Structure formats: structure tokens, C-alpha cells
């Protein structure tokens, strides 16, 4: 049986252009509104007042020890940012052949300091003692031709100065009148050269088999430490760490207990609902327009907090030392009625059943988990470090066609000290293919080769179960050694689970940042990121050409 469905819609129509009646917001039935408030229980007294004064008792323990990889714990004074301590590596090579440009610039600075001390007559003696070596490739040979006879080998001079200690090197032989002024110049030049870069005193924190950094921060607060097992470089924060139980190492800084009293201020943010009826809300941020699907729990919670519960939160300032772990022992709130209420920690209320952990580090054991939940980690991180151009770029990729893993060294530092495009250098040096002739016979090839900046990795069983990929050599290729550092470890073994199908990109670049005391730190850091997918080397076997 057919039917007809009709909808009725009421639409308001303004009979007047005057907005006065609407802005008055008249209540036509106040008795009904009062009855409705009584019905829903709004008249029931809950003795609830607004927070006025807050007292916080906390203990802050400054991180005073640092461990790089499997090295013993070192003293950490907090002057250098955490990224400097973790990422820094050796910058000054042992010989000028490793960085001809650095050797020339260091030698030129030494001559400038000699001229400033009116010792220009000593130039010829140092030029004879520390000549610049010749280059090993075209770029370094061109640089050596320019600087030869004009500057000295600053790297070799620094080696001799370090060996001589507080005295002058035995050579060149100087007369007695020049020895004392020359010693002052040499010591000042050594201090300048050693302050250019931040370098580790021992081993660095890089794990070649995992292609990431591993380090530990500790303090004297207890038997747990902040362990970073998978730091990819870039920026370190509290989420970089996990909590682990270790044997405590005696530290030098005792925990500092503080009591903070401050007035509570309501939390405000752009786009939050206005507190007063006649207050115009900020239209720059429309939280109500935030779209969220039914399964988008994060956006739904954010919108519900901002629109409904945003005015229920208060904040107080709490100053803590940078580079420390803070434990809040008690939080007491005094409201407008003078009632003091002690607010417990959420872990003490939820116990082990609660899954919400704000700023808590993951832990290996229940003991470490309990210590982590009550502790706030404030890392001594750098504030907006400046990154230079990439000086070394390696792409680790899988080649399913050849069933291999390749390390493609796209950019590496050459002997002249400047980055070299390995692909461009290989194409430039490659001989031109012979022009095919009519009637030429086919040649059988057992296998092809790949460019000299492609390095193969072969599977190697380790510990009976874990598979590692080991750097191997290509047959019939003269150059099988990497010119960079990322693939320069001998032997280099990488766990297979660290090489996904997307590949891995590794970079080295100079970085600069200021420490908490205003000092400047320059170092070389590494960065691991996701690659660009699988690749194809063009390697073939059993073919005719």
C-alpha cells in the first residue's frame, strides 16, 4: 500500500531589524528554569571552591653521569647539550691526507697568529718542517697545488705540539730569542684548534650493527637509569628513553628538595569556550569544526576536552633544573573556602590496572615501572640546533631482483675535505663504451658488476638464530673500500631486522648549538631516517652481450 510522507520544518523569520530583543536574552518562565535546576540537582551543595593556592613538594636530581654504549660511566657536568654528548665523533683526522682542507686552514691560522706576534720571520722554518702533502685524487691534488709552499700542515703540527706537551717541538730549531714568544703562539694556537669541534674522549655512542645511538643517563636518585637504545639522531627528549634497573654508580650531586607555593591560574588556549555569557569568542581557532571519524579516538578526546572540560584545569609554574629527573611528593590545593585538599598521584589511585601514563617512561621491570611513573625527566637537550649540509649520505636498500642488500654511498667526504658526489665521480671516470661493429660476435659474461659506490651485504648467521648482513666485496672490482665512515667499519655487520623493505637512509652533517651556559658547540652528528623503498642494482648473471 502506497503512502505519502510529509515533513514540516519551522524556520524563524525576523519581523524587525532591531537586535535589542535578542540580545536581552529574556527569561519568560523563570519558575520553570528554577524547577528544572532543582530536578537535576544543581542546588545541592558540594562545598566545591575554586583553587586559590597550591603547594608542591618535589625533589630534583641532576643527571651527573653518562654512558656511551658499553663504555664505563663518565662524569656529565651538564654544560654540553645532550645531543652533543651522544652524537659527537672524531672530526680531526690523524693525517692531513684525511682532510687536506682542514690541515691547510689550521696552518693558515697558525701563520696569522705568528704575524700578530711579530714572528713572521719564522714562516720559512715552519714551511720546511711541515710541508703540505700531495693529494690522492684530482680534487685534493688541485688543492695541494694551490696551498703548497704557502701554508703548513696544521694537523702534523698539532700532533707534534701534543707530543711535546708544555714545550716547543724539537723541530724546527729556533734561536733563544724566538723560543719563548713562539711557545706562547703555539700554545694559543693549540687551544684554538682544539676548541673548534666537540669530540668524545673515548668511544662514541653509535652502534654500527643497529645503525642508531645507544646511551644512558643516570643520577644518584636511585637504582634506575634512563636508557636510550634506539636514538636515531636529531633531537633527544623524554620519550627517547626507557627506564631500566641497573647497579647505581656513585654520583656527585645530591637530590635537592624544594617547596613551591603559587597561585593557581586557569588553563587557557586559543579557541576555548568563553567563560562569560556576553564575551565574544576567538574566531581564529574553531575547535567545533574539527572533523573526526568514529574511530578517531584521539581527535574525539581532544575536542571533548577543549569544549567541555577545558575550564576545569588549572596550572602553576614549577621551576626545575635542566637535565634532571623530578619527583613530585605532594600536591596540596587550597580553595576559596580555605579547605586544603591533598591530590594524590594518578598511579597511586589507579594502581596497576590504570593504563594511562603521562610523561612516564617505558620500563623493563615492575620496580622500574613504579619509579618511572612518579618521575618527570627533563632532558638537557639543545634548543633549535643548526644543521649544516649533508657531508655523507648512505642509502641501505633491498634488491629483490638480485636477492641482496646494498649500501649505496651517494655522498662521502673526499681527501680534500669536501663532500663528493660518488655517482657523478663514477660516471665521470667511467670509460666510454665501445661502439658496436657490424658482425661482432656475442660474448658470454658470467656476471656483471655495479658502480664502485654500491657495496653488497651478504647474510651471515649469528648466535644460531639471529641473521646479520655482513659487508662483502665485489669480484673484479679494484675499489672495494668505502671512502666514508658510515660503511667504513671493518667488519661491518648489520642485523637483518634493521633493514626493512622501505630501506634506511643514513646521513652525517655538521651541527651547532649553544649550551645552558651560553657556550657554542660544533660537532658532527648522524641521522637515521626512512629510505625511499627498494632498489635495483642491475646485477646480472649468465648473459650474452
Coordinates of C-alpha atoms in Angstrom, one line a residue:
X1 CA 0.0 0.0 0.0
X2 CA 1.5 3.3 -1.0
X3 CA 1.9 6.2 1.4
X4 CA 2.8 9.8 1.3
X5 CA 5.4 11.2 3.8
X6 CA 5.3 14.8 4.6
X7 CA 7.9 16.8 6.7
X8 CA 7.2 20.1 8.4
X9 CA 10.0 22.4 9.1
X10 CA 9.8 25.6 11.2
X11 CA 12.1 28.4 10.2
X12 CA 12.4 31.6 12.2
X13 CA 11.7 34.9 10.5
X14 CA 12.8 38.2 11.9
X15 CA 9.9 40.7 11.9
X16 CA 12.2 43.5 12.9
X17 CA 15.8 44.6 12.1
X18 CA 16.3 45.5 15.7
X19 CA 18.6 43.1 17.7
X20 CA 17.8 44.5 21.1
X21 CA 15.2 41.9 22.0
X22 CA 17.5 39.0 21.1
X23 CA 20.5 40.4 23.0
X24 CA 18.4 40.9 26.2
X25 CA 18.0 37.1 26.5
X26 CA 14.8 37.4 28.5
X27 CA 13.6 34.5 30.6
X28 CA 9.9 34.1 30.0
X29 CA 9.3 31.3 32.6
X30 CA 11.9 31.7 35.4
X31 CA 9.9 29.3 37.7
X32 CA 10.3 26.5 35.2
X33 CA 14.0 27.1 35.0
X34 CA 14.3 27.1 38.8
X35 CA 12.3 23.9 39.0
X36 CA 14.5 22.3 36.3
X37 CA 17.6 23.2 38.2
X38 CA 16.2 21.6 41.4
X39 CA 15.3 18.5 39.4
X40 CA 18.8 17.8 38.1
X41 CA 20.4 18.6 41.5
X42 CA 22.1 21.8 40.7
X43 CA 21.0 23.2 44.1
X44 CA 22.7 20.5 46.1
X45 CA 25.7 21.9 47.9
X46 CA 29.0 20.2 47.2
X47 CA 31.3 22.5 49.1
X48 CA 33.3 23.0 45.9
X49 CA 35.5 26.1 45.7
X50 CA 37.9 27.3 43.1
X51 CA 41.6 26.6 43.6
X52 CA 43.5 29.6 45.0
X53 CA 46.8 28.5 46.4
X54 CA 48.9 25.4 45.6
X55 CA 51.8 23.9 47.5
X56 CA 54.1 21.4 45.7
X57 CA 56.9 19.4 47.4
X58 CA 59.3 18.0 44.9
X59 CA 62.8 16.6 44.6
X60 CA 65.1 17.3 41.6
X61 CA 68.2 15.2 40.9
X62 CA 70.6 16.5 38.3
X63 CA 72.0 13.9 35.8
X64 CA 75.7 13.6 36.6
X65 CA 76.8 10.5 34.8
X66 CA 76.6 9.4 31.2
X67 CA 77.4 6.2 29.5
X68 CA 78.1 5.7 25.8
X69 CA 77.2 2.3 24.6
X70 CA 79.1 -0.4 26.5
X71 CA 81.7 2.1 27.8
X72 CA 82.1 2.8 31.6
X73 CA 80.2 5.7 33.1
X74 CA 81.6 9.2 32.6
X75 CA 81.0 12.3 34.6
X76 CA 78.5 14.7 33.0
X77 CA 78.6 18.3 34.1
X78 CA 75.6 19.5 32.1
X79 CA 77.5 22.1 30.2
X80 CA 77.0 20.5 26.8
X81 CA 73.6 19.6 25.4
X82 CA 72.6 16.0 25.3
X83 CA 72.8 15.8 21.5
X84 CA 76.4 16.9 21.7
X85 CA 77.3 14.2 24.2
X86 CA 75.6 11.5 22.2
X87 CA 76.2 12.3 18.6
X88 CA 79.7 13.8 18.5
X89 CA 82.5 11.8 16.9
X90 CA 86.1 12.4 15.9
X91 CA 86.5 15.4 13.5
X92 CA 90.3 15.9 13.3
X93 CA 91.9 13.2 11.3
X94 CA 95.3 11.8 12.3
X95 CA 96.9 12.7 9.0
X96 CA 96.4 15.6 6.5
X97 CA 95.6 13.1 3.8
X98 CA 92.2 12.5 5.5
X99 CA 91.2 16.2 5.3
X100 CA 93.6 18.4 3.3
X101 CA 91.4 21.5 3.7
X102 CA 91.4 21.3 7.5
X103 CA 95.1 20.9 7.5
X104 CA 95.6 24.0 5.3
X105 CA 93.1 26.1 7.3
X106 CA 94.7 25.2 10.6
X107 CA 98.2 26.0 9.2
X108 CA 96.9 29.3 7.8
X109 CA 95.6 30.3 11.2
X110 CA 99.0 29.5 12.7
X111 CA 100.6 31.9 10.3
X112 CA 98.1 34.6 11.2
X113 CA 98.9 34.2 14.8
X114 CA 102.6 34.4 14.1
X115 CA 102.1 37.6 12.1
X116 CA 100.1 39.1 15.0
X117 CA 103.0 38.3 17.4
X118 CA 105.6 39.9 15.0
X119 CA 107.1 36.5 14.3
X120 CA 106.6 36.4 10.5
X121 CA 110.3 35.5 10.1
X122 CA 109.6 32.0 11.4
X123 CA 107.3 31.2 8.5
X124 CA 110.1 29.7 6.3
X125 CA 111.3 27.5 9.1
X126 CA 107.8 26.0 9.7
X127 CA 107.2 25.7 5.9
X128 CA 110.3 23.5 5.6
X129 CA 109.3 21.4 8.7
X130 CA 105.6 21.0 7.9
X131 CA 105.1 20.9 4.1
X132 CA 101.6 20.2 2.8
X133 CA 101.3 16.6 1.4
X134 CA 100.2 15.9 -2.1
X135 CA 96.7 14.9 -2.8
X136 CA 95.4 11.4 -3.6
X137 CA 92.7 12.4 -6.1
X138 CA 92.1 15.1 -8.6
X139 CA 90.3 17.5 -6.2
X140 CA 92.9 17.1 -3.4
X141 CA 95.8 17.4 -5.9
X142 CA 94.3 20.7 -7.2
X143 CA 94.0 22.0 -3.6
X144 CA 97.6 20.8 -2.7
X145 CA 98.9 22.7 -5.8
X146 CA 97.3 25.9 -4.6
X147 CA 98.4 25.8 -0.9
X148 CA 101.8 24.1 -1.3
X149 CA 104.5 26.5 -0.2
X150 CA 102.0 28.9 1.2
X151 CA 100.7 27.2 4.4
X152 CA 101.9 24.4 6.6
X153 CA 100.3 21.1 7.5
X154 CA 98.4 22.1 10.6
X155 CA 97.4 18.5 11.5
X156 CA 101.0 17.4 11.6
X157 CA 101.9 20.5 13.7
X158 CA 99.2 19.7 16.2
X159 CA 100.4 16.1 16.6
X160 CA 103.9 17.3 17.4
X161 CA 102.7 20.0 19.7
X162 CA 100.6 17.5 21.7
X163 CA 103.6 15.1 21.9
X164 CA 105.9 18.0 23.1
X165 CA 103.5 18.9 26.0
X166 CA 104.3 22.2 27.6
X167 CA 107.5 22.7 25.5
X168 CA 108.1 23.5 21.9
X169 CA 108.6 20.7 19.4
X170 CA 112.2 19.9 18.7
X171 CA 111.9 20.9 15.1
X172 CA 112.2 23.5 13.7
X173 CA 115.2 24.7 15.7
X174 CA 114.6 28.3 16.8
X175 CA 117.1 30.7 18.5
X176 CA 116.7 31.5 22.1
X177 CA 115.2 35.0 21.5
X178 CA 112.3 33.5 19.5
X179 CA 111.6 30.4 21.5
X180 CA 109.5 31.9 24.3
X181 CA 107.3 34.1 22.0
X182 CA 106.9 31.2 19.7
X183 CA 105.9 28.9 22.6
X184 CA 103.1 31.3 23.6
X185 CA 101.9 31.4 20.0
X186 CA 102.0 27.6 19.7
X187 CA 100.0 27.1 22.9
X188 CA 97.4 29.7 21.9
X189 CA 97.1 28.1 18.5
X190 CA 96.7 24.6 20.1
X191 CA 93.9 25.9 22.4
X192 CA 92.1 27.5 19.4
X193 CA 92.4 24.3 17.2
X194 CA 91.2 22.0 20.0
X195 CA 88.2 24.3 20.7
X196 CA 86.8 24.2 17.2
X197 CA 84.9 20.9 17.5
X198 CA 83.4 18.9 20.3
X199 CA 84.9 15.3 20.2
X200 CA 84.4 12.4 22.5
X201 CA 87.2 11.5 24.9
X202 CA 86.6 7.7 24.3
X203 CA 84.3 5.7 22.1
X204 CA 81.2 7.3 20.6
X205 CA 77.6 6.1 21.1
X206 CA 77.0 4.9 17.6
X207 CA 76.1 1.2 17.2
X208 CA 77.0 0.1 13.6
X209 CA 75.1 -3.2 13.8
X210 CA 71.9 -1.3 14.7
X211 CA 72.6 1.9 12.8
X212 CA 71.5 4.0 15.8
X213 CA 72.8 5.5 19.0
X214 CA 72.7 3.8 22.4
X215 CA 73.5 5.7 25.6
X216 CA 72.4 6.1 29.2
X217 CA 71.8 9.0 31.6
X218 CA 72.0 8.4 35.3
X219 CA 71.9 10.2 38.6
X220 CA 72.1 9.4 42.3
X221 CA 68.4 9.3 42.9
X222 CA 68.1 5.5 42.9
X223 CA 68.9 2.3 41.2
X224 CA 67.3 3.1 37.9
X225 CA 68.7 4.9 34.8
X226 CA 67.3 6.4 31.7
X227 CA 68.4 4.2 28.8
X228 CA 68.1 5.1 25.1
X229 CA 68.5 2.1 23.0
X230 CA 67.2 3.4 19.7
X231 CA 68.1 7.0 19.2
X232 CA 68.1 7.9 15.5
X233 CA 69.7 11.3 15.9
X234 CA 68.2 14.8 15.5
X235 CA 66.6 15.7 18.8
X236 CA 66.5 13.9 22.2
X237 CA 63.6 14.3 24.6
X238 CA 62.0 12.3 27.4
X239 CA 60.3 9.9 25.0
X240 CA 63.8 8.9 23.8
X241 CA 64.4 6.9 27.0
X242 CA 63.3 3.8 28.7
X243 CA 63.6 3.1 32.4
X244 CA 65.9 0.2 33.4
X245 CA 67.2 -1.2 36.7
X246 CA 71.0 -1.0 37.0
X247 CA 73.7 -1.0 39.6
X248 CA 73.9 2.6 40.7
X249 CA 77.2 4.4 40.2
X250 CA 78.1 7.0 42.9
X251 CA 77.3 10.4 41.7
X252 CA 78.5 13.9 42.7
X253 CA 75.1 15.7 43.0
X254 CA 72.7 15.1 45.8
X255 CA 68.9 15.4 45.3
X256 CA 67.6 18.9 46.0
X257 CA 64.2 19.2 47.8
X258 CA 62.1 22.2 47.1
X259 CA 58.7 23.6 48.2
X260 CA 56.8 25.7 45.8
X261 CA 53.8 27.9 46.7
X262 CA 52.0 29.7 44.0
X263 CA 48.6 30.9 43.0
X264 CA 46.7 28.6 40.6
X265 CA 45.8 30.0 37.2
X266 CA 43.2 28.6 34.8
X267 CA 44.5 26.8 31.7
X268 CA 43.8 28.9 28.6
X269 CA 44.2 28.1 25.0
X270 CA 43.1 29.6 21.7
X271 CA 39.6 28.6 20.7
X272 CA 38.4 27.6 24.1
X273 CA 34.7 28.5 25.0
X274 CA 34.2 31.9 26.6
X275 CA 33.7 31.9 30.4
X276 CA 31.2 34.8 30.3
X277 CA 27.9 34.9 28.5
X278 CA 28.5 38.2 26.8
X279 CA 32.1 37.6 25.9
X280 CA 32.9 37.2 22.2
X281 CA 34.9 34.1 21.5
X282 CA 38.1 34.0 19.4
X283 CA 37.2 33.0 15.9
X284 CA 40.8 32.3 14.8
X285 CA 40.5 28.7 16.1
X286 CA 37.2 26.9 15.6
X287 CA 37.5 23.7 17.6
X288 CA 33.9 22.8 16.9
X289 CA 34.8 22.5 13.2
X290 CA 37.4 19.8 14.0
X291 CA 36.3 16.8 12.0
X292 CA 36.7 13.3 13.4
X293 CA 35.6 9.9 12.4
X294 CA 34.1 7.4 14.9
X295 CA 37.3 5.5 15.1
X296 CA 39.5 8.6 15.5
X297 CA 39.7 8.5 19.3
X298 CA 42.4 11.0 19.6
X299 CA 40.6 13.8 17.9
X300 CA 37.3 13.0 19.7
X301 CA 39.1 13.2 23.1
X302 CA 40.8 16.4 22.1
X303 CA 37.5 18.0 21.1
X304 CA 35.7 16.8 24.1
X305 CA 38.4 18.2 26.4
X306 CA 38.5 21.6 24.7
X307 CA 34.8 22.1 24.5
X308 CA 33.5 20.6 27.8
X309 CA 36.3 20.1 30.3
X310 CA 38.8 22.8 29.3
X311 CA 37.7 25.2 32.0
X312 CA 38.2 22.6 34.8
X313 CA 42.0 22.6 34.6
X314 CA 44.5 24.8 36.5
X315 CA 48.2 25.3 36.2
X316 CA 51.1 26.5 38.4
X317 CA 54.7 27.2 37.4
X318 CA 57.3 24.8 38.7
X319 CA 60.9 25.6 38.0
X320 CA 63.2 22.6 37.8
X321 CA 66.9 22.3 36.7
X322 CA 67.5 21.5 33.1
X323 CA 68.9 18.0 32.8
X324 CA 67.3 16.4 35.8
X325 CA 64.6 14.0 37.0
X326 CA 61.9 15.4 39.2
X327 CA 59.7 13.5 41.7
X328 CA 56.6 15.3 43.0
X329 CA 56.0 14.1 46.5
X330 CA 52.9 16.0 47.4
X331 CA 50.4 18.4 45.8
X332 CA 48.1 20.4 48.2
X333 CA 45.4 22.7 46.9
X334 CA 43.7 25.4 49.0
X335 CA 40.4 26.6 47.6
X336 CA 38.4 29.8 48.1
X337 CA 36.8 28.4 51.4
X338 CA 40.2 27.7 52.9
X339 CA 39.9 24.0 52.6
X340 CA 43.2 22.2 51.9
X341 CA 42.9 19.1 49.7
X342 CA 45.8 16.7 49.0
X343 CA 45.8 15.5 45.4
X344 CA 47.3 12.0 45.1
X345 CA 49.4 10.8 42.2
X346 CA 47.3 9.1 39.5
X347 CA 49.4 6.0 39.8
X348 CA 48.6 5.7 43.5
X349 CA 44.9 5.9 42.6
X350 CA 44.8 3.7 39.6
X351 CA 47.3 1.2 40.8
X352 CA 48.4 -1.5 38.3
X353 CA 45.1 -1.5 36.4
X354 CA 45.4 2.0 35.1
X355 CA 46.8 2.2 31.6
X356 CA 47.2 6.0 31.4
X357 CA 50.8 7.2 31.9
X358 CA 51.5 10.8 31.3
X359 CA 55.3 11.5 30.7
X360 CA 56.2 8.1 32.1
X361 CA 59.0 6.1 30.6
X362 CA 58.6 2.5 29.5
X363 CA 60.2 0.1 31.9
X364 CA 61.6 -3.4 31.8
X365 CA 60.5 -4.5 35.4
X366 CA 57.7 -3.6 37.8
X367 CA 60.2 -1.9 40.1
X368 CA 61.4 0.3 37.3
X369 CA 57.8 1.0 36.2
X370 CA 56.8 2.2 39.6
X371 CA 59.9 4.5 39.7
X372 CA 59.2 5.8 36.2
X373 CA 55.6 6.7 36.8
X374 CA 56.5 9.1 39.7
X375 CA 59.4 10.7 37.9
X376 CA 59.4 13.5 35.3
X377 CA 62.5 13.5 33.1
X378 CA 63.7 17.0 31.9
X379 CA 66.4 16.3 29.3
X380 CA 69.3 18.7 28.8
X381 CA 68.5 18.9 25.1
X382 CA 69.7 21.6 22.7
X383 CA 67.4 24.4 21.8
X384 CA 66.9 24.5 18.0
X385 CA 70.4 23.2 16.8
X386 CA 71.6 24.4 13.4
X387 CA 72.3 21.7 10.9
X388 CA 74.7 22.1 8.0
X389 CA 74.6 20.5 4.6
X390 CA 75.0 16.7 4.4
X391 CA 78.6 15.6 4.1
X392 CA 77.9 11.9 3.9
X393 CA 74.8 10.2 2.6
X394 CA 74.3 6.4 2.5
X395 CA 71.1 4.6 1.4
X396 CA 70.6 1.0 2.6
X397 CA 68.2 -0.8 0.4
X398 CA 67.0 -4.2 -0.6
X399 CA 67.3 -5.5 -4.1
X400 CA 64.8 -8.3 -4.5
X401 CA 65.8 -8.9 -8.1
X402 CA 69.4 -9.8 -7.1
X403 CA 68.2 -11.1 -3.7
X404 CA 70.8 -8.9 -1.9
X405 CA 71.1 -5.9 0.3
X406 CA 73.1 -2.9 -0.9
X407 CA 74.7 0.0 0.8
X408 CA 74.8 2.9 -1.7
X409 CA 77.3 5.6 -0.7
X410 CA 75.8 8.5 -2.6
X411 CA 77.9 11.2 -0.9
X412 CA 81.2 10.9 1.1
X413 CA 83.9 13.2 2.2
X414 CA 86.9 13.2 -0.1
X415 CA 90.6 13.6 0.6
X416 CA 90.3 17.3 0.1
X417 CA 87.8 17.6 2.9
X418 CA 84.7 18.4 0.8
X419 CA 81.7 16.2 0.1
X420 CA 82.0 14.2 -3.2
X421 CA 79.1 13.0 -5.3
X422 CA 80.1 9.4 -5.7
X423 CA 77.6 8.8 -8.6
X424 CA 78.9 11.8 -10.6
X425 CA 82.5 10.9 -9.9
X426 CA 82.0 7.3 -11.1
X427 CA 80.2 8.4 -14.3
X428 CA 83.0 10.9 -15.0
X429 CA 85.8 8.4 -14.6
X430 CA 84.0 5.5 -16.4
X431 CA 85.4 4.8 -19.9
X432 CA 83.1 5.3 -22.8
X433 CA 81.6 2.1 -24.1
X434 CA 83.0 0.8 -27.4
X435 CA 80.9 1.4 -30.5
X436 CA 79.4 -1.9 -31.7
X437 CA 80.5 -3.0 -35.1
X438 CA 78.6 -4.9 -37.7
X439 CA 79.1 -8.7 -37.5
X440 CA 80.6 -8.6 -34.0
X441 CA 80.2 -11.9 -32.1
X442 CA 78.4 -12.1 -28.8
X443 CA 80.5 -12.5 -25.6
X444 CA 79.4 -14.7 -22.7
X445 CA 79.5 -13.0 -19.3
X446 CA 79.4 -14.9 -16.0
X447 CA 78.2 -11.8 -14.2
X448 CA 78.0 -8.1 -14.4
X449 CA 79.3 -5.5 -12.0
X450 CA 77.9 -2.5 -10.2
X451 CA 79.3 1.1 -9.6
X452 CA 82.1 1.4 -7.1
X453 CA 79.8 3.2 -4.6
X454 CA 77.5 0.2 -4.4
X455 CA 78.6 -2.2 -1.6
X456 CA 77.0 -5.7 -1.2
X457 CA 75.8 -7.2 2.1
X458 CA 75.6 -11.0 2.4
X459 CA 73.6 -12.9 5.1
X460 CA 75.5 -14.3 8.0
X461 CA 74.0 -16.4 10.8
X462 CA 74.9 -15.1 14.2
X463 CA 74.2 -16.9 17.5
X464 CA 72.4 -19.7 15.7
X465 CA 69.2 -17.7 15.1
X466 CA 69.7 -14.0 14.5
X467 CA 70.6 -13.2 10.9
X468 CA 73.1 -10.4 10.2
X469 CA 74.1 -8.9 6.9
X470 CA 77.9 -8.5 6.5
X471 CA 79.6 -6.1 4.2
X472 CA 81.3 -8.0 1.4
X473 CA 83.4 -7.3 -1.7
X474 CA 82.5 -7.3 -5.4
X475 CA 84.8 -9.5 -7.5
X476 CA 86.8 -8.0 -10.3
X477 CA 86.4 -4.5 -8.8
X478 CA 89.5 -2.6 -7.8
X479 CA 87.9 -0.3 -5.2
X480 CA 86.0 -2.3 -2.5
X481 CA 86.5 0.0 0.4
X482 CA 84.1 2.8 1.4
X483 CA 85.6 6.3 1.4
X484 CA 83.2 7.4 4.2
X485 CA 82.7 6.4 7.8
X486 CA 79.2 5.0 7.8
X487 CA 80.3 2.0 5.8
X488 CA 83.9 2.1 6.8
X489 CA 83.7 -0.3 9.8
X490 CA 85.7 -3.5 9.4
X491 CA 84.0 -5.8 9.7
X492 CA 80.5 -4.3 9.3
X493 CA 77.6 -6.5 10.3
X494 CA 74.0 -5.2 10.4
X495 CA 71.1 -7.1 11.9
X496 CA 68.6 -8.0 9.2
X497 CA 65.6 -6.7 11.2
X498 CA 67.1 -3.2 10.9
X499 CA 66.8 -3.3 7.1
X500 CA 63.0 -3.0 6.3
X501 CA 61.6 -3.0 2.7
X502 CA 61.4 0.8 2.8
X503 CA 65.2 0.9 3.3
X504 CA 67.2 3.1 5.6
X505 CA 68.9 6.5 4.9
X506 CA 72.0 7.5 7.0
X507 CA 73.4 11.0 7.0
X508 CA 76.3 12.8 8.6
X509 CA 76.3 16.6 8.9
X510 CA 77.9 19.3 11.0
X511 CA 75.7 20.7 13.8
X512 CA 76.0 23.7 16.1
X513 CA 74.1 24.5 19.3
X514 CA 74.5 26.6 22.4
X515 CA 74.8 25.0 25.9
X516 CA 72.9 26.1 29.0
X517 CA 75.9 28.4 29.9
X518 CA 75.9 30.1 26.5
X519 CA 78.9 28.2 25.2
X520 CA 79.0 27.2 21.5
X521 CA 79.3 23.6 20.5
X522 CA 80.1 22.3 17.0
X523 CA 80.1 18.6 16.2
X524 CA 79.3 16.0 13.5
X525 CA 76.1 14.1 14.1
X526 CA 74.4 11.2 12.3
X527 CA 70.7 10.9 11.4
X528 CA 68.8 7.8 10.5
X529 CA 65.6 8.1 8.6
X530 CA 63.3 6.0 6.4
X531 CA 64.6 5.2 2.9
X532 CA 62.9 5.5 -0.5
X533 CA 61.9 1.9 -1.0
X534 CA 63.5 -1.0 -2.8
X535 CA 66.2 -0.5 -5.5
X536 CA 67.7 -2.3 -8.4
X537 CA 71.4 -2.6 -8.9
X538 CA 71.2 -4.1 -12.4
X539 CA 73.4 -7.0 -11.4
X540 CA 73.0 -10.0 -13.8
X541 CA 74.4 -13.4 -14.2
X542 CA 74.9 -15.7 -17.2
X543 CA 74.2 -13.4 -20.1
X544 CA 75.5 -12.5 -23.5
X545 CA 76.4 -9.1 -24.8

